[in-house]
Short mmCIF file of C-alpha atoms in Angstrom, two decimals:
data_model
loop_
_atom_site.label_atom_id
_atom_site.label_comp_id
_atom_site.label_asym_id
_atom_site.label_seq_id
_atom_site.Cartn_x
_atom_site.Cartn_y
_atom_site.Cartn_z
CA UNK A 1019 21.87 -14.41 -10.15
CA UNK A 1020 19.46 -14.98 -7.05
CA UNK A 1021 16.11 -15.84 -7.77
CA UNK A 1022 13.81 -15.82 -4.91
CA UNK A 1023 10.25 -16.72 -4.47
CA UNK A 1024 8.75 -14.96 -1.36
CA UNK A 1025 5.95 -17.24 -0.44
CA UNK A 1026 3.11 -16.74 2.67
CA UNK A 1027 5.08 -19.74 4.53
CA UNK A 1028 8.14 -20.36 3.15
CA UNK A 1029 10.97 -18.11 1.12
CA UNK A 1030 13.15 -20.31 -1.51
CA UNK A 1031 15.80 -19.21 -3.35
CA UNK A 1032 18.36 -20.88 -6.11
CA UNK A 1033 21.58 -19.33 -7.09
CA UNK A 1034 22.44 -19.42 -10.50
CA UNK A 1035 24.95 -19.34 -12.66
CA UNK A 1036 24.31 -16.95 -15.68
CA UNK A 1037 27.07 -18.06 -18.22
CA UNK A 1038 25.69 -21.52 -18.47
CA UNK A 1039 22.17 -21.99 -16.52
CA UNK A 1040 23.92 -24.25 -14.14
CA UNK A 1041 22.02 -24.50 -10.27
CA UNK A 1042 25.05 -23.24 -7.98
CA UNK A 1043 22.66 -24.27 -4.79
CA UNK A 1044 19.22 -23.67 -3.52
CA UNK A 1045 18.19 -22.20 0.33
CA UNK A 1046 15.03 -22.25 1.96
CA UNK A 1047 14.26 -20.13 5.40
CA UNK A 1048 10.54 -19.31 6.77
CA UNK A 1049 8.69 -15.88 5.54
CA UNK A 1050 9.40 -13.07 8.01
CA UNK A 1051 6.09 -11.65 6.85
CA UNK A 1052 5.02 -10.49 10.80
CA UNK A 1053 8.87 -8.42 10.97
CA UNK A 1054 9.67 -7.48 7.52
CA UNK A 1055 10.15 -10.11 4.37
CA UNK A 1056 13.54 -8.34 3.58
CA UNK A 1057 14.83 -10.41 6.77
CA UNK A 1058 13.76 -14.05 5.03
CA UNK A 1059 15.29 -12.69 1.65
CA UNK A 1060 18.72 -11.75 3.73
CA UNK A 1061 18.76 -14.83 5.02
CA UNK A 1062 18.26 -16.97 2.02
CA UNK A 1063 21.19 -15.04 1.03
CA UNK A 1064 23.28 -15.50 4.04
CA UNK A 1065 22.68 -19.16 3.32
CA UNK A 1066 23.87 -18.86 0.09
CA UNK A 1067 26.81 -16.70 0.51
CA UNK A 1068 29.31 -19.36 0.74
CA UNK A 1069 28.38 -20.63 -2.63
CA UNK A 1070 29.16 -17.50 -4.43
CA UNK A 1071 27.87 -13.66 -3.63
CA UNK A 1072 25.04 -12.93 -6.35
CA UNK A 1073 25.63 -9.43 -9.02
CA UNK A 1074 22.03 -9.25 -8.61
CA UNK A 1075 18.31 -10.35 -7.14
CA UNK A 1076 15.55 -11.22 -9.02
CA UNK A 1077 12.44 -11.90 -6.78
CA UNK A 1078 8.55 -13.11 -7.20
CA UNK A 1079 6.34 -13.16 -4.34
CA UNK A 1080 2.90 -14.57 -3.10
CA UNK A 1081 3.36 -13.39 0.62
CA UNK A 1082 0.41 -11.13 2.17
CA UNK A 1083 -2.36 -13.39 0.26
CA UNK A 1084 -0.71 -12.86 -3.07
CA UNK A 1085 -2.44 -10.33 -6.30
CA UNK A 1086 -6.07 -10.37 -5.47
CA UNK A 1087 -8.00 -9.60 -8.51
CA UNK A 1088 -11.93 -8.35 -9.19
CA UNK A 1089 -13.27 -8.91 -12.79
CA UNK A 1090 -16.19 -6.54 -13.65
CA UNK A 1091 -17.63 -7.80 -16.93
CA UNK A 1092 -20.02 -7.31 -19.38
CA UNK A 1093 -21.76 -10.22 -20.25
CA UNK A 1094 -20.84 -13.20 -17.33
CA UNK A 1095 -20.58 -16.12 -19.81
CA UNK A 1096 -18.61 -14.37 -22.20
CA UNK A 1097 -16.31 -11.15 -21.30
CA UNK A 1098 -16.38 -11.99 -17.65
CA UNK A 1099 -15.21 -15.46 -18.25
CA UNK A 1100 -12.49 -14.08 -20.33
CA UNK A 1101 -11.22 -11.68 -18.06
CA UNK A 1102 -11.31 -14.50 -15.13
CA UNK A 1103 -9.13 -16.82 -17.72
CA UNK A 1104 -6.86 -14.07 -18.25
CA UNK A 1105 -6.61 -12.77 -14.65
CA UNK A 1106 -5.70 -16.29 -13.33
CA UNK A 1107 -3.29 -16.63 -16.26
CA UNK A 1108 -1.46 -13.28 -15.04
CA UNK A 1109 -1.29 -15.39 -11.71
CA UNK A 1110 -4.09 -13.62 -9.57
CA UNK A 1111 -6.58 -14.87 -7.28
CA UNK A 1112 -9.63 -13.97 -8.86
CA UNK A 1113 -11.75 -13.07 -5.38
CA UNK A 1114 -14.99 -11.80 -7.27
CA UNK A 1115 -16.66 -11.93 -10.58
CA UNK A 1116 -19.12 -9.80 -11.25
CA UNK A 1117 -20.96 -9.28 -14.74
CA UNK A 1118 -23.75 -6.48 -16.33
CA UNK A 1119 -24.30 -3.07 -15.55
CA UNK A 1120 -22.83 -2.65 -11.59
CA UNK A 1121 -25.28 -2.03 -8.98
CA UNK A 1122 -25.14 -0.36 -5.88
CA UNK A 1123 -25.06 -3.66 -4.34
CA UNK A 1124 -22.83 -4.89 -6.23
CA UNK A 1125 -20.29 -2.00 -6.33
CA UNK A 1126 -20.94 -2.72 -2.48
CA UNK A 1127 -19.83 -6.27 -2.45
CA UNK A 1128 -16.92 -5.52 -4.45
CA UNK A 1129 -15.58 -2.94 -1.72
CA UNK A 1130 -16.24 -6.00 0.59
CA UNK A 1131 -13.47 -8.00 -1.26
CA UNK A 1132 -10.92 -5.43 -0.96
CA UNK A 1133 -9.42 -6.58 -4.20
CA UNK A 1134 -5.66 -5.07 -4.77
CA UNK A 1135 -6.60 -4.71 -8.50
CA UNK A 1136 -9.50 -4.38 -10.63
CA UNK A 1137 -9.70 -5.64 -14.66
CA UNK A 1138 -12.17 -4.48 -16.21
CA UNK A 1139 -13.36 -5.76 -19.27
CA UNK A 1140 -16.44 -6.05 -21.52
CA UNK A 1141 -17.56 -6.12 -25.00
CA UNK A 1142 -15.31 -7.00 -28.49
CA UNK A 1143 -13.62 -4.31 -30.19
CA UNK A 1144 -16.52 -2.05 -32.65
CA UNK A 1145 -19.19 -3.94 -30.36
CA UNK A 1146 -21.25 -2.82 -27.07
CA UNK A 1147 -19.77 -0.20 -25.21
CA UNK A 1148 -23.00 0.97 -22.67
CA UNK A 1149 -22.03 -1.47 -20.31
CA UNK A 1150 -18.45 -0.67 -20.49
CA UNK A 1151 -19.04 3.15 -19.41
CA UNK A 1152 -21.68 2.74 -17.14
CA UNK A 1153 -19.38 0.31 -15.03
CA UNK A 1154 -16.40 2.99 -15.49
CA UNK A 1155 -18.57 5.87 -14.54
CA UNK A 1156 -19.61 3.79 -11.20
CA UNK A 1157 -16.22 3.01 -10.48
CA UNK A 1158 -14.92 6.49 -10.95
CA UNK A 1159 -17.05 7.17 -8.17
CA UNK A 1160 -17.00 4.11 -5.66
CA UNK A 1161 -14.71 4.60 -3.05
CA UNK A 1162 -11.98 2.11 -4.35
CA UNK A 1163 -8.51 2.67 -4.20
CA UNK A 1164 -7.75 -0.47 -6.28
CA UNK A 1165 -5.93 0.37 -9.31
CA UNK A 1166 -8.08 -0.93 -12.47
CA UNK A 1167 -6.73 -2.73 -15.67
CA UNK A 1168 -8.83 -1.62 -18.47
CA UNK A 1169 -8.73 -4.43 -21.91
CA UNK A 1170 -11.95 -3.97 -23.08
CA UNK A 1171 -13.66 -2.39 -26.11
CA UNK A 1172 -10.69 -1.07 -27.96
CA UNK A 1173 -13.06 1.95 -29.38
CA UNK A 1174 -14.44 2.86 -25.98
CA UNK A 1175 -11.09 2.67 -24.34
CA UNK A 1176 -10.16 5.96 -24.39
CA UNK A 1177 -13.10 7.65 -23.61
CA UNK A 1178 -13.40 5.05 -20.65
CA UNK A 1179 -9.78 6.19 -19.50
CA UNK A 1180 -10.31 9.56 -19.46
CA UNK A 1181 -14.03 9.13 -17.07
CA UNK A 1182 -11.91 7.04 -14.57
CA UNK A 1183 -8.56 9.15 -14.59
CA UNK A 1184 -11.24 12.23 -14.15
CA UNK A 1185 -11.81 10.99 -10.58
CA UNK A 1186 -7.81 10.46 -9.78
CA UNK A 1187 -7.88 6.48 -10.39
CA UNK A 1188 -4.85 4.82 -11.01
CA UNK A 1189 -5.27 3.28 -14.82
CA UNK A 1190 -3.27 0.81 -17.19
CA UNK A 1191 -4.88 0.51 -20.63
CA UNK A 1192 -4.35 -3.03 -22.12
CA UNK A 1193 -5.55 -4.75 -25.29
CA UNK A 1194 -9.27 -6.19 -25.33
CA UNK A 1195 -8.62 -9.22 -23.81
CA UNK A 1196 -11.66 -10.62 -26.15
CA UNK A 1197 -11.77 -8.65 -29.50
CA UNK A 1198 -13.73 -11.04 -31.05
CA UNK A 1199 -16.13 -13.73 -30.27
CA UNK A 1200 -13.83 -17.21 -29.76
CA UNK A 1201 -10.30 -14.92 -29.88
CA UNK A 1202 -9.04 -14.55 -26.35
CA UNK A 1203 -5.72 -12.59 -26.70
CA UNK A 1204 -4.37 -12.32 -22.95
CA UNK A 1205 -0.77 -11.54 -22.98
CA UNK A 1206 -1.41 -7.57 -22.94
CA UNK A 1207 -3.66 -7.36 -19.95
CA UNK A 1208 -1.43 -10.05 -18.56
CA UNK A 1209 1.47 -7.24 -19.11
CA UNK A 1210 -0.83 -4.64 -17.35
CA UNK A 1211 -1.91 -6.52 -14.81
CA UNK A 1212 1.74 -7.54 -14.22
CA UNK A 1213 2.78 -4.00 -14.30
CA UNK A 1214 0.03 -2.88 -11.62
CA UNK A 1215 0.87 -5.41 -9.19
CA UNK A 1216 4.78 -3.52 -9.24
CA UNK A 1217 3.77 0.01 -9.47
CA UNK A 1218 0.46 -0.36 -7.56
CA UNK A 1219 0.42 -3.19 -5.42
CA UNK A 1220 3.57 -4.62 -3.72
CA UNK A 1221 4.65 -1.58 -2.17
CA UNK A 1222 1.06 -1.21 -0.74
CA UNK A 1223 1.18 -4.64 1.34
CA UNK A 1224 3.37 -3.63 4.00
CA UNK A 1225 5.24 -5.99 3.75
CA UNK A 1226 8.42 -3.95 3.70
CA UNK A 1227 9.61 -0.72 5.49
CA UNK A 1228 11.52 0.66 2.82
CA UNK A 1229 14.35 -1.80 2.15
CA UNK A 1230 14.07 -2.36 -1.63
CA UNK A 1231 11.55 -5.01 -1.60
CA UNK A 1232 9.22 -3.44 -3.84
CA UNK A 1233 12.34 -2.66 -6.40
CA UNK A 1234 13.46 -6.56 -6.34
CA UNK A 1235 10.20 -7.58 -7.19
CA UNK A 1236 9.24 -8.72 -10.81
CA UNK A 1237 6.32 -10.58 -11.04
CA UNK A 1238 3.22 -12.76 -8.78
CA UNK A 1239 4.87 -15.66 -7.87
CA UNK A 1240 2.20 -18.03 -9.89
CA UNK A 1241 2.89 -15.68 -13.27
CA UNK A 1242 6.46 -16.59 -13.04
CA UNK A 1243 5.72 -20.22 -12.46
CA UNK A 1244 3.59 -19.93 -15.79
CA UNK A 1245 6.08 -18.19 -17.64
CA UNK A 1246 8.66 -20.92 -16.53
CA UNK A 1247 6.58 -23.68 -17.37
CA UNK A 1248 6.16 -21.80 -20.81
CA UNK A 1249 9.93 -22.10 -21.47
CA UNK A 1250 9.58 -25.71 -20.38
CA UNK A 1251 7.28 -26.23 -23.18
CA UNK A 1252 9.96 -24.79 -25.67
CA UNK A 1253 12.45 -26.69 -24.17
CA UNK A 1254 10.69 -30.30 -23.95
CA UNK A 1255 9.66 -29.53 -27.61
CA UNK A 1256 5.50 -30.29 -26.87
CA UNK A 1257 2.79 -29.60 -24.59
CA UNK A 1258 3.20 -29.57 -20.62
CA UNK A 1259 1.39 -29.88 -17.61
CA UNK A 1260 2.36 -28.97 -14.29
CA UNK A 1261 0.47 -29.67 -10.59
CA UNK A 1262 1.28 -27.75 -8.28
CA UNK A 1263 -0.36 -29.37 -4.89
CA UNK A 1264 0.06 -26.69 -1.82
CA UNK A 1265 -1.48 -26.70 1.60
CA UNK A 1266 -4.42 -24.65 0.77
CA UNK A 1267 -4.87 -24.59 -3.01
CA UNK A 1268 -3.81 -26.95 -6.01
CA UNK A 1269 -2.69 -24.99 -9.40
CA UNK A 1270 -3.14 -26.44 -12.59
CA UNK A 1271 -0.66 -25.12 -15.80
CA UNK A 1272 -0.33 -26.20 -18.98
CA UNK A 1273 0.98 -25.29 -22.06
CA UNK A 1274 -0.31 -26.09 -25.26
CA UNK A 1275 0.47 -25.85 -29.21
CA UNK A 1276 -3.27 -26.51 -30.71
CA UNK A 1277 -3.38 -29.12 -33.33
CA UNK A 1278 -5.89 -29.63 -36.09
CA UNK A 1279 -9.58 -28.58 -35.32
CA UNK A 1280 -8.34 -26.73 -32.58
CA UNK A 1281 -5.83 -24.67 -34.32
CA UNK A 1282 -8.48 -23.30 -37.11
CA UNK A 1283 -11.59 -23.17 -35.62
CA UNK A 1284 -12.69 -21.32 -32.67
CA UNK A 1285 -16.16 -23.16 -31.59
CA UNK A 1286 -15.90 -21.62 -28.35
CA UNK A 1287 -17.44 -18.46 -27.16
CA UNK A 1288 -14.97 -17.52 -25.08
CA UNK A 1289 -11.81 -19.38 -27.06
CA UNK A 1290 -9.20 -21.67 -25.75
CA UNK A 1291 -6.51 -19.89 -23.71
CA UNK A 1292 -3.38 -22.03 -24.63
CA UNK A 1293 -1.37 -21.03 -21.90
CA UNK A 1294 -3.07 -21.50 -18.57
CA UNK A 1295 -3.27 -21.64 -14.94
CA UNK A 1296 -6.49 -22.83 -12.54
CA UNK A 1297 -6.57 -22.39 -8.93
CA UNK A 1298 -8.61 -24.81 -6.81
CA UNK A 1299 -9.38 -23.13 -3.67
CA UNK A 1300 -10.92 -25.95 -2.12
CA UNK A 1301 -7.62 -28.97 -2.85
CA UNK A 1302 -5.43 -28.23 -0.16
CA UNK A 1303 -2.99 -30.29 1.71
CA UNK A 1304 -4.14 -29.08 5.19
CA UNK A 1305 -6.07 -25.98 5.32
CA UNK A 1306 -8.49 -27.52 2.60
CA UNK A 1307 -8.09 -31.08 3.38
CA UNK A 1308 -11.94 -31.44 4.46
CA UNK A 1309 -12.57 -30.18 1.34
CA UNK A 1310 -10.90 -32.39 -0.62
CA UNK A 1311 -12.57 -35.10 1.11
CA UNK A 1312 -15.80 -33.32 -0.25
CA UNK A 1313 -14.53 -32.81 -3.84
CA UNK A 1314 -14.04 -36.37 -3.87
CA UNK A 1315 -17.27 -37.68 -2.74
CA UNK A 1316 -18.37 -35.54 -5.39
CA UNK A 1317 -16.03 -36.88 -8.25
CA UNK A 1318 -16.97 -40.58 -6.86
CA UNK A 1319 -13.63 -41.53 -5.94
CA UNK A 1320 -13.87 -43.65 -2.63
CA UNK A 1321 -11.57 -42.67 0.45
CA UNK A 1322 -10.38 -44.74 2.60
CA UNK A 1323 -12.32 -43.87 6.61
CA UNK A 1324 -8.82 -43.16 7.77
CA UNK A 1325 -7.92 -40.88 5.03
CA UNK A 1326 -10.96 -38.82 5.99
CA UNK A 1327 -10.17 -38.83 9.58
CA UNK A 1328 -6.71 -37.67 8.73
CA UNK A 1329 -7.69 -35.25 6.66
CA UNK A 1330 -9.83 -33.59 9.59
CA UNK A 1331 -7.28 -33.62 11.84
CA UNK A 1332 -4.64 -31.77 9.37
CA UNK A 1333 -7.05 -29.45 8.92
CA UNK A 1334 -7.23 -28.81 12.38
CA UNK A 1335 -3.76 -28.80 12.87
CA UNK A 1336 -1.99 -27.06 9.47
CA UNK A 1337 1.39 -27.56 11.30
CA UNK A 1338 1.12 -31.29 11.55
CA UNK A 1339 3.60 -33.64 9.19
CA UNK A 1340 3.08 -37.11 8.24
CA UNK A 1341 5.83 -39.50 10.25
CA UNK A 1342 4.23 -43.17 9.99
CA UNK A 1343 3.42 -45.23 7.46
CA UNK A 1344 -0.17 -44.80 8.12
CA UNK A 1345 0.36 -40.94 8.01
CA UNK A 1346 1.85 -41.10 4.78
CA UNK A 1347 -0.73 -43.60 3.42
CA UNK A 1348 -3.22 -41.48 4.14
CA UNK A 1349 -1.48 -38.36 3.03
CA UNK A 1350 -0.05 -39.93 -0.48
CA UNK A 1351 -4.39 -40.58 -1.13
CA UNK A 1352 -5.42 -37.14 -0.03
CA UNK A 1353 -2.59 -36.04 -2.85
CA UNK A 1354 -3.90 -38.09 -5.47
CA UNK A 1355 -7.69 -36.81 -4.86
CA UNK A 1356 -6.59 -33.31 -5.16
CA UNK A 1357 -4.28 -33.66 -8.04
CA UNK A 1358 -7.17 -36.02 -10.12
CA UNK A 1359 -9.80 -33.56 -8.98
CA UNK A 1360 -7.84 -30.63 -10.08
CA UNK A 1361 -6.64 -31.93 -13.53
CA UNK A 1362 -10.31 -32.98 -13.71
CA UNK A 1363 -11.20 -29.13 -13.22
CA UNK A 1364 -8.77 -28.07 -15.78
CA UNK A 1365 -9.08 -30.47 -18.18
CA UNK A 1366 -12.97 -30.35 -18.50
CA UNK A 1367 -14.59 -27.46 -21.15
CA UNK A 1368 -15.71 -24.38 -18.89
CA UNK A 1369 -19.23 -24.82 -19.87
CA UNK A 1370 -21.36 -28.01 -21.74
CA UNK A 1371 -20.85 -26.18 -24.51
CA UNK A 1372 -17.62 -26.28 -25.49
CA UNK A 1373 -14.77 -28.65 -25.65
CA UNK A 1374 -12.29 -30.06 -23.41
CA UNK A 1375 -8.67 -28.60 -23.06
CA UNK A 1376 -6.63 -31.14 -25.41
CA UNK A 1377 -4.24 -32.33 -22.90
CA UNK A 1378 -3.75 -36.07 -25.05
CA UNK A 1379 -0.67 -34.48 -26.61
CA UNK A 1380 1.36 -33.73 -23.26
CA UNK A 1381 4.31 -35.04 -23.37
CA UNK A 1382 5.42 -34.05 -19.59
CA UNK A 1383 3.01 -34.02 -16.95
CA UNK A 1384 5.47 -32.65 -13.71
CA UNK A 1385 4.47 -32.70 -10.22
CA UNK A 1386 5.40 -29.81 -7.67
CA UNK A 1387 4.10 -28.90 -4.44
CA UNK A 1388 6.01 -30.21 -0.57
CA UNK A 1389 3.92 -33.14 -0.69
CA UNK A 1390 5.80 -34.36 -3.71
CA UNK A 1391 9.34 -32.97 -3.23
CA UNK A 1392 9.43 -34.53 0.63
CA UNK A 1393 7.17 -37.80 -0.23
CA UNK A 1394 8.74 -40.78 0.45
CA UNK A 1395 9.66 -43.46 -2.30
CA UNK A 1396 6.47 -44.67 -4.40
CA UNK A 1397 4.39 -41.44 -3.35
CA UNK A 1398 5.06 -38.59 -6.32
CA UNK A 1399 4.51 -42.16 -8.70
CA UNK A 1400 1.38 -42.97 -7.13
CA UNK A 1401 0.22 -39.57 -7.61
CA UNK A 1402 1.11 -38.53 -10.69
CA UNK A 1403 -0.03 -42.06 -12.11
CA UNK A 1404 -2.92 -41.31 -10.82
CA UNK A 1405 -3.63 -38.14 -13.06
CA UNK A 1406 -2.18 -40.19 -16.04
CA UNK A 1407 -4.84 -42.96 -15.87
CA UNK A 1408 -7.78 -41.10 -15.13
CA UNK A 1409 -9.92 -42.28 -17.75
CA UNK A 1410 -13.09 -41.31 -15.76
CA UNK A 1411 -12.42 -37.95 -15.68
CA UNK A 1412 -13.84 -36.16 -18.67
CA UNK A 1413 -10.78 -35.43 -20.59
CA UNK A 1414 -8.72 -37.53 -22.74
CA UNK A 1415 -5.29 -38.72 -20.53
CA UNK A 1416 -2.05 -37.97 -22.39
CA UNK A 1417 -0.64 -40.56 -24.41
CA UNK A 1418 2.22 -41.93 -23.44
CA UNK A 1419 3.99 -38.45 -21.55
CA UNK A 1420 7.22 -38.29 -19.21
CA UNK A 1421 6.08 -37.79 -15.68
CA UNK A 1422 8.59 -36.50 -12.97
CA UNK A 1423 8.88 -33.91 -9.91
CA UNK A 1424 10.23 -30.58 -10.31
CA UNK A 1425 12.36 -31.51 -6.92
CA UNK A 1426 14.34 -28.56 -6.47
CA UNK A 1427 11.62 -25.72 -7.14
CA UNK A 1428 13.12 -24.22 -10.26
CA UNK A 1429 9.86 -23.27 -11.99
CA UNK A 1430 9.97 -19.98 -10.59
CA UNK A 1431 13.47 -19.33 -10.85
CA UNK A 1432 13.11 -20.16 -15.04
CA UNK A 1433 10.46 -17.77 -15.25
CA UNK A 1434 12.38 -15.04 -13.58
CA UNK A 1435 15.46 -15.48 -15.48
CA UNK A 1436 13.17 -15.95 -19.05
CA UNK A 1437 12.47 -12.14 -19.63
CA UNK A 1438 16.38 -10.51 -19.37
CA UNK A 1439 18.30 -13.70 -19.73
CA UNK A 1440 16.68 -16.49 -21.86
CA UNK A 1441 19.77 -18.87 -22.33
CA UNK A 1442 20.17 -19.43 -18.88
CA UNK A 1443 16.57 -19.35 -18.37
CA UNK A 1444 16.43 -22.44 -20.87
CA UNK A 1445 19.63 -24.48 -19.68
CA UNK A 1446 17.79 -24.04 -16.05
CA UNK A 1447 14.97 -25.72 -17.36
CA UNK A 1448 16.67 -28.85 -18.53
CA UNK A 1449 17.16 -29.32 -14.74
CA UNK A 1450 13.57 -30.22 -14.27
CA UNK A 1451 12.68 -32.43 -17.31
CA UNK A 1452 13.72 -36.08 -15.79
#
């Protein structure tokens, strides 16, 4: 089997061997997103071809800015927080929140975004439904062509299909994603939303002329990371968290079987979504590096001067590598900002309110990104030490976990394989754990 992951820069693949979840070989070529990505996908495979011709192509893909996602809500602390979890679970960018009965101004902003999808949520199952219909009925009319995910109000659902289907709009029904106060159930509007971003959205990029792109495609790249960090979990036997640092953004997963208090009692509004995934927009490699320089004076975690200077002049120039040893000094702190920051983020309860994600029972915490798999020695430790030890940060550290580098970029490839071929999906992911 091929797996590929079509990403905006680069397109990876890894060849695999069904019968025993063994890595045959892994290619990487840049994204032909300005001719047509079919060219980067043929040749990943022409790469591969000595190494055995595939009996089939599973692909994920984040190219043309990924699933962009608008959450229209009911109340902005409680459904529209949920559907914002769930959406970034499903791996979207969540580009605009909105919460209440929608305005004209606000049905205005969100044409601005151009989202490619739209969930929309709002009230628990038997509760509120006003808002719910009101935002349908000014959706129905807006002139959006985003297809919408509906999981709200399980007794409103219908009659909220129906008004949006009445004006021709494209619409999955999904499961509530919060049927009750503290009980966030996302795995149906995750399904939806995955579904929409096939039937609805990849086709729609142009990022193809008809060359069975659209057909290879199974899921947003980030939803198949999640669901391969997800059979990670099953594999390692405990909890798991993953950092993934990129050049723009660093993503946060983890995985997590609640124990004790957090099993039984649901003290949050919202509720704990055990499976997860946060973006930070502003913890980038290079096209965020300014930011991150920011985020830190924020955290109060000193920079070196020539870190900062560096991380200007990345920004400025998203091409540039790091070649000396002052480069790499510089570059191995901006990576441990970002990743501290951004564990920080995720670790930390969404509002003063509630409690922090229980990340003290991890027992891997694995390190992805380019910064990481082409760092030399001492850099990935530094880093992921870093996030180990952070003591400061808000959350209690896990106690005593593995750490390592998922070096050859098989997350993605493990959460392709998971849904049609789970053996081979799990002996894949025994690759990873070090």
């Amino acid at each position: 089997m091929l797996c590929v992951d079509v990403g905006s820069t680069y397109t990876k693949a890894a060849l695999v061997d069904l019968d025993d979840g063994a890595l045959v070989a892994t290619a990487s070529q840049p994204t032909t997103i300005t001719t047509d990505v079919m060219d980067g996908v043929d040749a990943v495979r022409t790469e591969l071809a000595p190494h055995g011709i595939p009996t089939d192509t599973l692909v994920c893909s984040s190219a043309g800015g990924g699933l962009r996602l608008a959450v229209v809500g009911y109340e902005r602390e409680v459904t529209a927080e949920a559907g914002h979890r769930v959406g970034l679970s499903a791996g979207a960018k969540v580009v605009h929140v909105t919460a209440g009965p929608l305005t004209t101004d606000q049905v205005r902003e969100l044409r601005a975004v151009a989202p490619d999808l739209i969930l929309l949520v709002g009230g628990t199952d038997g509760g509120n439904a006003e808002v719910l219909r009101h935002n349908a009925d000014r959706l129905a009319k807006a002139r959006l062509k985003a297809p919408i995910v509906l999981a709200g109000n399980a007794d409103a659902a219908p009659d909220v299909s129906e008004r949006l289907r009445a004006t021709g709009r494209h619409v999955i029904r999904a499961d509530n994603v919060l049927p009750r106060i503290g009980a966030i159930e996302p795995e149906s509007a995750r399904a939806a939303i995955r579904e929409a971003f096939l039937r609805h959205v990849i086709g729609g990029k142009g990022l193809s002329r008809g060359r069975g792109f659209a057909e290879l495609v199974r899921a947003p790249t980030p939803d198949a990371v999640l669901r391969g960090v997800e059979v990670l979990a099953e594999v390692v036997g405990g909890d798991v968290l993953v950092l993934d640092i990129g050049g723009a953004t660093t993503d946060v997963y983890s995985v997590i079987t609640p124990q004790g208090e957090d099993a039984g009692i649901a003290r949050d509004v919202v509720g704990q979504l055990w499976h997860a995934r946060t973006v930070e927009a502003d913890l980038g490699m290079r096209w965020t590096a300014t930011s991150v320089v920011e985020a830190a004076a924020r955290e109060n975690l000193p920079l070196d001067p020539a870190t900062t200077r560096y991380a200007g002049e990345v920004a400025s120039q998203t091409d540039r590598l790091a070649v000396t040893p002052q480069d790499w000094a510089a570059e191995a702190e901006l990576a441990r900002t970002a990743a501290v920051v951004a564990v920080r983020r995720h670790g930390r309860p969404p509002h003063p309110s509630e409690r922090p994600r229980p990340l003290a029972d991890v027992r891997l915490v694995l390190g992805s990104g380019g910064v990481l798999r082409h760092s030399p020695d001492g850099v990935r430790e530094s880093v992921l030490a870093a996030v180990t030890t952070d003591h400061a940060g808000g959350w209690r550290v896990p106690e005593g976990a593995r750490t390592g580098v998922d070096t050859a970029y098989l997350l993605f490839a493990v959460g392709l394989l998971a849904p049609d071929h789970p053996d081979a999906a799990r002996a894949l992911a025994t690759k990873v754990i070090p």
